[in-house]
Amino acid sequence: MRPTVHDIAEKAGVSLATVDRVLNNRAGVREKTRQHVEAVIAQIGYIRDVAAANLAKKRHYQFEFLIPDNDNSFMVQLRALIAEATGALMPERIGVTLRRIPAFDPDALAVEIDACVARSVDGIAIVAVDDDRVRQAAGNADAVGIPVVTIVSDLPESGRIHYAGIDNVAAGRTAAALLGRFMGGREGAVGVIAGSLMVRDHRERLAGFSQVMAKDFPRFEVLPVSEGRDNPALVEGLATRLISENPQLAGIYSLGAGNRGLLLALKANAAASLPVIAHELTQTARDGLQSGHFDAVLHQDAEHEVRSAIRVMKAHADGMPISDAQERIRIDIFVKDNLP
Amino acid sequence: MRPTVHDIAEKAGVSLATVDRVLNNRAGVREKTRQHVEAVIAQIGYIRDVAAANLAKKRHYQFEFLIPDNDNSFMVQLRALIAEATGALMPERIGVTLRRIPAFDPDALAVEIDACVARSVDGIAIVAVDDDRVRQAAGNADAVGIPVVTIVSDLPESGRIHYAGIDNVAAGRTAAALLGRFMGGREGAVGVIAGSLMVRDHRERLAGFSQVMAKDFPRFEVLPVSEGRDNPALVEGLATRLISENPQLAGIYSLGAGNRGLLLALKANAAASLPVIAHELTQTARDGLQSGHFDAVLHQDAEHEVRSAIRVMKAHADGMPISDAQERIRIDIFVKDNLP
DNA sequence: CTGTTAGCGCCTTCAT
DNA sequence: ATGAAGGCGCTAACAG
């Protein structure tokens, strides 16, 4: 039988209350007594039963997700997953609230963070907008002991305790490594389509991509980036122009969303069969892989990100450590043969 | 406040005991009473507090892992991870025992499974050896209600309730898809080095690989498979011969272990710079990627497999459902730019 | 068939 | 500074 508080109390010759005080380093116990009790605890190898403790405490976690009100399929899925988690975690006494906020609006995000702080929730998860107002609000939350974790898009130097998302520089580098090899012996130019270089993820992916192209595949020229604002219609136009205006085109890296447009453009220009790498395994991306128009898709597992964010916030609330390996969000690489 | 058993007892006008009986569909309740109580339960939206239930029950899970006594780094790591989990899960009242058994020995495995059954553990995780004696033992365990999950290597049609591992056919297909593209415009032959075609994973990888090579890259001839028994020294010899005897060699797929030997052979034959794909991200594989001798490494996350196996066994013991997405073991693809 | 009672391991008043 | 008693939500003997 595993030792319990009773065993400690008995062996130490004190009451349960005192044991409890020592266990939770609460005040009101003589230094000498404390040391004695601590010795007994260590000696009999006591491990606290967290479940029982939470039961007695009527612990109830309250976490909030502040997610952009975007309509691209990634964000739609992300919100759905959070809503799902809300239901699934109820039995575990952890409440998850999803709050939609205007996209790319630092003020709105900062305001909502402040509101969460006012409500004194147990944790805040945000898709960060890279802005000092947000940084400020996050720092403030952290200062009053409310953990902020970023998800999908990070916000360094803000006091956030964790980032649940992929390393976007590495993603860009990986895209270049694959595309470079896929282009085989060709020469020429590679086109890059981004959503907007205003957002950090896209900037980072581009940086990583350019870096590896320059270093490992210098025979290709990286064309100036087109910004498609994650909008399929815009992307279609950009891609079409890219193909028609660059006979030298040897490959395309689409590092943002709106791939439906890209796929349309590729299908319309059947002649130009070139390696294409995109991001996020949406239905469109699957279609692209299966039809052979996309050669690889880099992906982040949104479900993992949501679970991870919650685990991290809970661990923080419990004062428990996290397992780095478990929380690392991988850069998933899909080709048509390893589709789930 | 969330409704509790007390609320439902009160509202239904019965005692706690009766509520409990209904909740756990135990006998000894008049059908009419049962229905009434059930109605109330549904009506007030009761959700049972599993933690409290387990506390009252003094529930204590006991799971066993039967792992081959192999010395290759994957198995070494796997065993280390299980040992780690053993410690980490103690506070959650789940006991994890690791038992090493002779590798590739169906009888030994079957005997140990039977022993677990005799000890009536709550779950058994095995690296399956594809043999009917094992199948039999697993089926027997399942028959008496003890869940068996396979890990790393599966055992279909055996009554095992879950497989925590990658789809090896898909892995082979993926290897072919990547290698085919990496070989670019070349022509010639591709070499395949396996551990042993006696084990299912290797057979499946080979099948997937051959299939996609034949279909998508028919201009390459797949050379007869060499079996290196996952032994570095043997593999080195095989690889050296492969390279020297096949001037047409355009690529290599190493689908087993023993990659240290492969790497040595490649380094010794600097002249032959050709695309190479291997399995499992060991230190050797990392070195290979970083030095440019390996172009991609397919990987399975052993830590995820261990966690998943435990979650599945626990869910089974609790009669809870599992989340397929969370338990799916991915085929991780690493190039030198997305190394963790 | 149904109800009463006493815990599970821990925390939290309230006295002392 | 310390202890006694009661309760968290659920289950498990026993009685009726």
XYZ file of C-alpha atoms in Angstrom, chain B:
340
model
C -22.348 23.451 -9.424
C -22.215 20.269 -11.392
C -24.823 17.696 -10.371
C -23.601 14.805 -8.214
C -24.960 11.455 -7.199
C -26.654 13.180 -4.292
C -28.609 15.436 -6.600
C -29.839 12.554 -8.629
C -30.698 10.506 -5.529
C -32.710 13.368 -4.137
C -34.443 14.247 -7.356
C -35.290 10.592 -8.019
C -36.334 9.925 -4.465
C -34.028 6.968 -4.009
C -30.857 6.270 -2.056
C -27.286 6.723 -3.120
C -26.823 2.984 -3.354
C -29.570 2.640 -5.884
C -28.180 5.469 -7.933
C -24.828 3.780 -7.884
C -26.323 0.514 -9.005
C -27.996 2.180 -11.923
C -24.907 4.143 -12.825
C -22.851 0.995 -13.029
C -25.639 -1.131 -14.396
C -25.415 -3.527 -11.559
C -28.195 -5.929 -10.771
C -30.664 -5.577 -7.980
C -32.837 -2.728 -9.188
C -36.411 -2.994 -10.296
C -36.700 -2.197 -13.977
C -39.100 0.596 -13.261
C -36.858 2.234 -10.711
C -33.915 1.936 -13.020
C -35.734 3.688 -15.802
C -36.847 6.458 -13.529
C -33.347 7.025 -12.223
C -31.946 6.924 -15.707
C -34.417 9.544 -16.772
C -33.352 11.825 -13.964
C -29.705 11.282 -14.787
C -30.250 12.285 -18.364
C -32.476 15.141 -17.378
C -30.099 16.926 -15.039
C -27.130 16.236 -17.282
C -25.087 14.291 -14.840
C -21.473 13.469 -15.662
C -19.638 11.107 -13.399
C -16.465 12.241 -11.723
C -14.073 9.506 -12.718
C -11.372 10.658 -10.356
C -13.663 10.432 -7.357
C -14.893 7.045 -8.474
C -11.372 5.733 -8.803
C -10.507 7.091 -5.412
C -13.407 5.343 -3.774
C -12.628 2.171 -5.656
C -8.960 2.313 -4.741
C -8.476 1.557 -8.405
C -4.963 0.625 -9.324
C -4.003 -0.251 -12.865
C -1.360 -2.788 -13.655
C 0.035 -2.881 -17.165
C 2.875 -4.971 -18.530
C 5.141 -4.371 -21.499
C 6.776 -7.417 -23.065
C 9.690 -6.093 -25.074
C 12.369 -7.965 -27.013
C 15.737 -8.188 -25.431
C 17.388 -6.731 -28.528
C 20.360 -4.437 -28.411
C 19.690 -2.149 -31.347
C 19.268 1.450 -30.353
C 15.585 1.555 -31.105
C 14.739 -1.193 -28.648
C 17.136 0.207 -26.111
C 15.374 3.527 -26.333
C 11.974 1.900 -26.218
C 12.804 0.112 -23.009
C 14.212 3.286 -21.505
C 11.007 5.130 -22.327
C 8.895 2.473 -20.682
C 11.037 2.586 -17.583
C 10.583 6.334 -17.545
C 6.828 6.036 -17.853
C 6.855 3.631 -14.938
C 8.094 6.358 -12.670
C 6.041 9.142 -14.149
C 2.765 7.275 -13.816
C 3.151 6.117 -10.260
C 1.364 9.191 -8.886
C -1.572 8.403 -11.144
C -1.938 4.988 -9.583
C -0.947 3.130 -12.673
C 1.773 0.562 -12.464
C 3.843 -0.194 -15.526
C 6.099 -3.216 -15.599
C 8.731 -3.821 -18.230
C 9.668 -7.394 -19.017
C 12.454 -8.253 -21.418
C 12.002 -11.381 -23.454
C 14.192 -13.175 -25.985
C 13.893 -11.557 -29.399
C 12.126 -13.283 -32.263
C 11.028 -16.073 -29.959
C 7.311 -16.759 -30.329
C 7.230 -19.359 -27.605
C 8.850 -17.147 -25.030
C 6.459 -14.341 -25.880
C 3.434 -16.595 -25.707
C 4.537 -17.947 -22.353
C 4.926 -14.460 -20.937
C 1.532 -13.438 -22.195
C 0.036 -16.420 -20.455
C 1.873 -15.463 -17.300
C 0.413 -11.961 -17.449
C -3.017 -13.460 -17.822
C -2.389 -15.647 -14.809
C -1.404 -12.558 -12.837
C -4.573 -10.973 -14.212
C -2.995 -7.658 -15.108
C -5.123 -4.875 -16.577
C -3.386 -4.758 -19.926
C -0.529 -6.245 -21.937
C 1.553 -4.420 -24.521
C 3.745 -6.480 -26.809
C 6.083 -6.023 -29.718
C 4.486 -8.783 -31.680
C 6.270 -11.649 -33.315
C 4.157 -12.750 -36.217
C 3.393 -16.278 -35.179
C 0.319 -18.318 -34.422
C 1.439 -19.262 -30.949
C 1.524 -15.597 -30.083
C -1.749 -15.020 -31.858
C -3.224 -17.765 -29.787
C -1.976 -16.412 -26.485
C -3.198 -12.920 -27.337
C -6.583 -14.258 -28.321
C -6.784 -16.070 -25.042
C -5.965 -12.950 -23.049
C -8.617 -11.067 -24.949
C -11.093 -13.829 -24.275
C -10.716 -13.436 -20.528
C -11.080 -9.669 -20.854
C -7.451 -8.609 -20.670
C -6.671 -6.172 -23.465
C -3.599 -6.758 -25.578
C -2.132 -3.928 -27.596
C 0.641 -4.361 -30.085
C 3.371 -1.797 -30.342
C 5.879 -1.139 -33.146
C 4.992 -4.395 -34.878
C 1.427 -5.528 -35.311
C -0.320 -8.870 -35.106
C -3.556 -8.736 -37.064
C -6.386 -11.163 -36.461
C -5.253 -11.978 -32.999
C -7.847 -10.271 -30.887
C -5.449 -7.449 -29.995
C -7.525 -4.360 -29.382
C -5.118 -1.810 -30.793
C -1.886 -1.338 -32.683
C 0.351 1.529 -31.592
C 2.715 1.853 -34.494
C 3.094 3.160 -37.978
C 1.568 1.830 -41.149
C 4.621 0.139 -42.577
C 3.217 -0.323 -46.056
C 2.611 3.416 -46.211
C 6.124 3.994 -44.907
C 7.539 1.930 -47.733
C 5.396 3.777 -50.248
C 6.540 7.094 -48.854
C 10.156 6.053 -49.082
C 9.658 5.211 -52.740
C 7.871 8.474 -53.443
C 10.708 10.476 -51.935
C 13.554 8.403 -53.302
C 12.006 8.404 -56.766
C 11.894 12.174 -56.787
C 15.302 12.571 -55.197
C 16.833 10.458 -57.953
C 15.632 13.075 -60.385
C 16.449 12.463 -64.010
C 18.713 9.476 -63.449
C 18.043 5.952 -64.492
C 19.354 2.669 -63.227
C 18.822 0.500 -60.213
C 17.855 1.016 -56.569
C 19.219 -1.106 -53.779
C 17.175 -2.223 -50.807
C 18.685 -3.345 -47.531
C 16.385 -4.981 -44.993
C 16.954 -6.506 -41.588
C 15.091 -9.698 -42.148
C 12.070 -10.503 -44.220
C 10.957 -12.734 -41.430
C 9.563 -9.774 -39.556
C 6.368 -8.248 -40.648
C 7.393 -4.564 -40.566
C 10.204 -5.158 -42.988
C 8.079 -7.202 -45.334
C 5.443 -4.530 -45.346
C 7.878 -1.716 -45.977
C 9.351 -3.616 -48.852
C 5.936 -4.310 -50.318
C 4.936 -0.651 -50.185
C 8.240 0.438 -51.616
C 8.200 -1.983 -54.526
C 4.639 -1.131 -55.328
C 5.239 2.601 -55.731
C 8.561 2.152 -57.494
C 6.921 -0.072 -60.073
C 3.993 2.219 -60.567
C 5.485 5.710 -60.402
C 9.145 5.153 -61.229
C 9.269 2.173 -63.555
C 12.508 3.317 -65.158
C 14.355 2.057 -62.086
C 15.064 -1.562 -61.432
C 14.647 -2.627 -57.814
C 17.564 -4.924 -57.040
C 17.055 -8.093 -54.992
C 16.836 -7.299 -51.290
C 19.881 -7.800 -49.086
C 19.228 -8.871 -45.526
C 21.579 -7.307 -43.003
C 19.915 -8.697 -39.891
C 19.973 -5.207 -38.396
C 23.639 -5.778 -37.826
C 25.980 -2.861 -38.635
C 28.908 -5.015 -39.673
C 26.821 -7.136 -41.988
C 25.092 -4.083 -43.405
C 28.420 -2.447 -44.129
C 29.516 -5.413 -46.168
C 26.263 -5.610 -48.066
C 26.238 -1.903 -48.828
C 29.822 -1.924 -50.010
C 29.131 -4.792 -52.334
C 25.918 -3.142 -53.543
C 27.804 -0.026 -54.542
C 30.787 -1.716 -56.126
C 28.839 -4.302 -58.041
C 26.206 -1.969 -59.427
C 27.596 0.926 -61.371
C 24.001 1.680 -62.319
C 23.022 2.248 -58.697
C 20.889 5.393 -58.408
C 19.621 5.177 -54.849
C 19.402 3.116 -51.672
C 16.532 2.363 -49.321
C 17.549 0.974 -45.972
C 14.374 -0.254 -44.359
C 15.847 -1.915 -41.283
C 18.382 -1.074 -38.610
C 22.163 -1.289 -38.585
C 22.571 2.001 -40.396
C 25.926 2.601 -38.824
C 27.320 0.109 -41.296
C 25.566 1.759 -44.201
C 26.960 5.141 -43.268
C 30.488 3.741 -43.083
C 30.128 2.165 -46.502
C 28.838 5.402 -47.994
C 31.669 7.411 -46.516
C 34.209 4.929 -47.848
C 32.788 5.277 -51.336
C 32.646 9.023 -51.579
C 32.524 8.746 -55.331
C 29.075 7.239 -55.279
C 26.950 10.143 -54.164
C 23.399 8.914 -54.380
C 20.113 9.481 -52.605
C 19.669 7.359 -49.506
C 16.615 6.898 -47.305
C 16.729 5.141 -43.964
C 14.521 4.435 -40.961
C 14.544 5.570 -37.338
C 16.152 8.781 -36.220
C 19.007 7.371 -34.161
C 22.225 9.248 -33.555
C 23.706 7.517 -36.567
C 20.812 8.618 -38.725
C 21.201 12.205 -37.531
C 24.867 12.075 -38.430
C 23.970 10.696 -41.822
C 21.509 13.499 -42.486
C 23.846 16.182 -41.312
C 26.789 14.924 -43.314
C 24.598 14.696 -46.383
C 24.964 10.946 -46.794
C 21.338 10.316 -45.902
C 18.709 12.387 -47.653
C 15.693 11.525 -45.565
C 14.904 9.420 -42.536
C 11.506 7.925 -41.848
C 10.760 7.687 -38.184
C 8.292 6.445 -35.636
C 8.006 8.272 -32.350
C 8.638 5.606 -29.741
C 7.643 7.897 -26.912
C 4.312 8.513 -28.538
C 3.866 4.787 -29.030
C 4.460 4.063 -25.365
C 2.140 6.815 -24.181
C -0.476 5.758 -26.653
C -0.336 2.113 -25.638
C -0.831 3.071 -22.020
C -3.668 5.463 -22.783
C -5.427 2.808 -24.810
C -5.085 0.147 -22.135
C -6.292 2.564 -19.489
C -9.224 3.669 -21.596
C -10.151 0.062 -22.082
C -9.933 -0.602 -18.353
C -12.154 2.396 -17.693
C -14.532 1.485 -20.451
C -13.841 4.833 -22.076
C -13.492 5.561 -25.783
C -10.205 6.667 -27.312
C -9.501 9.485 -29.717
C -8.286 7.962 -32.944
C -6.522 11.115 -33.991
C -4.550 11.267 -30.785
C -3.506 7.635 -31.017
C -2.494 7.636 -34.650
C 1.246 7.134 -34.874
C 2.608 9.246 -37.664
C 5.267 8.401 -40.161
C 7.651 11.199 -39.306
C 9.864 12.366 -42.118
C 13.121 14.061 -41.305
C 15.537 15.828 -43.574
C 18.499 17.700 -42.229
C 16.447 20.878 -41.921
C 13.693 19.728 -39.601
C 15.709 17.758 -37.097
C 14.355 18.239 -33.591
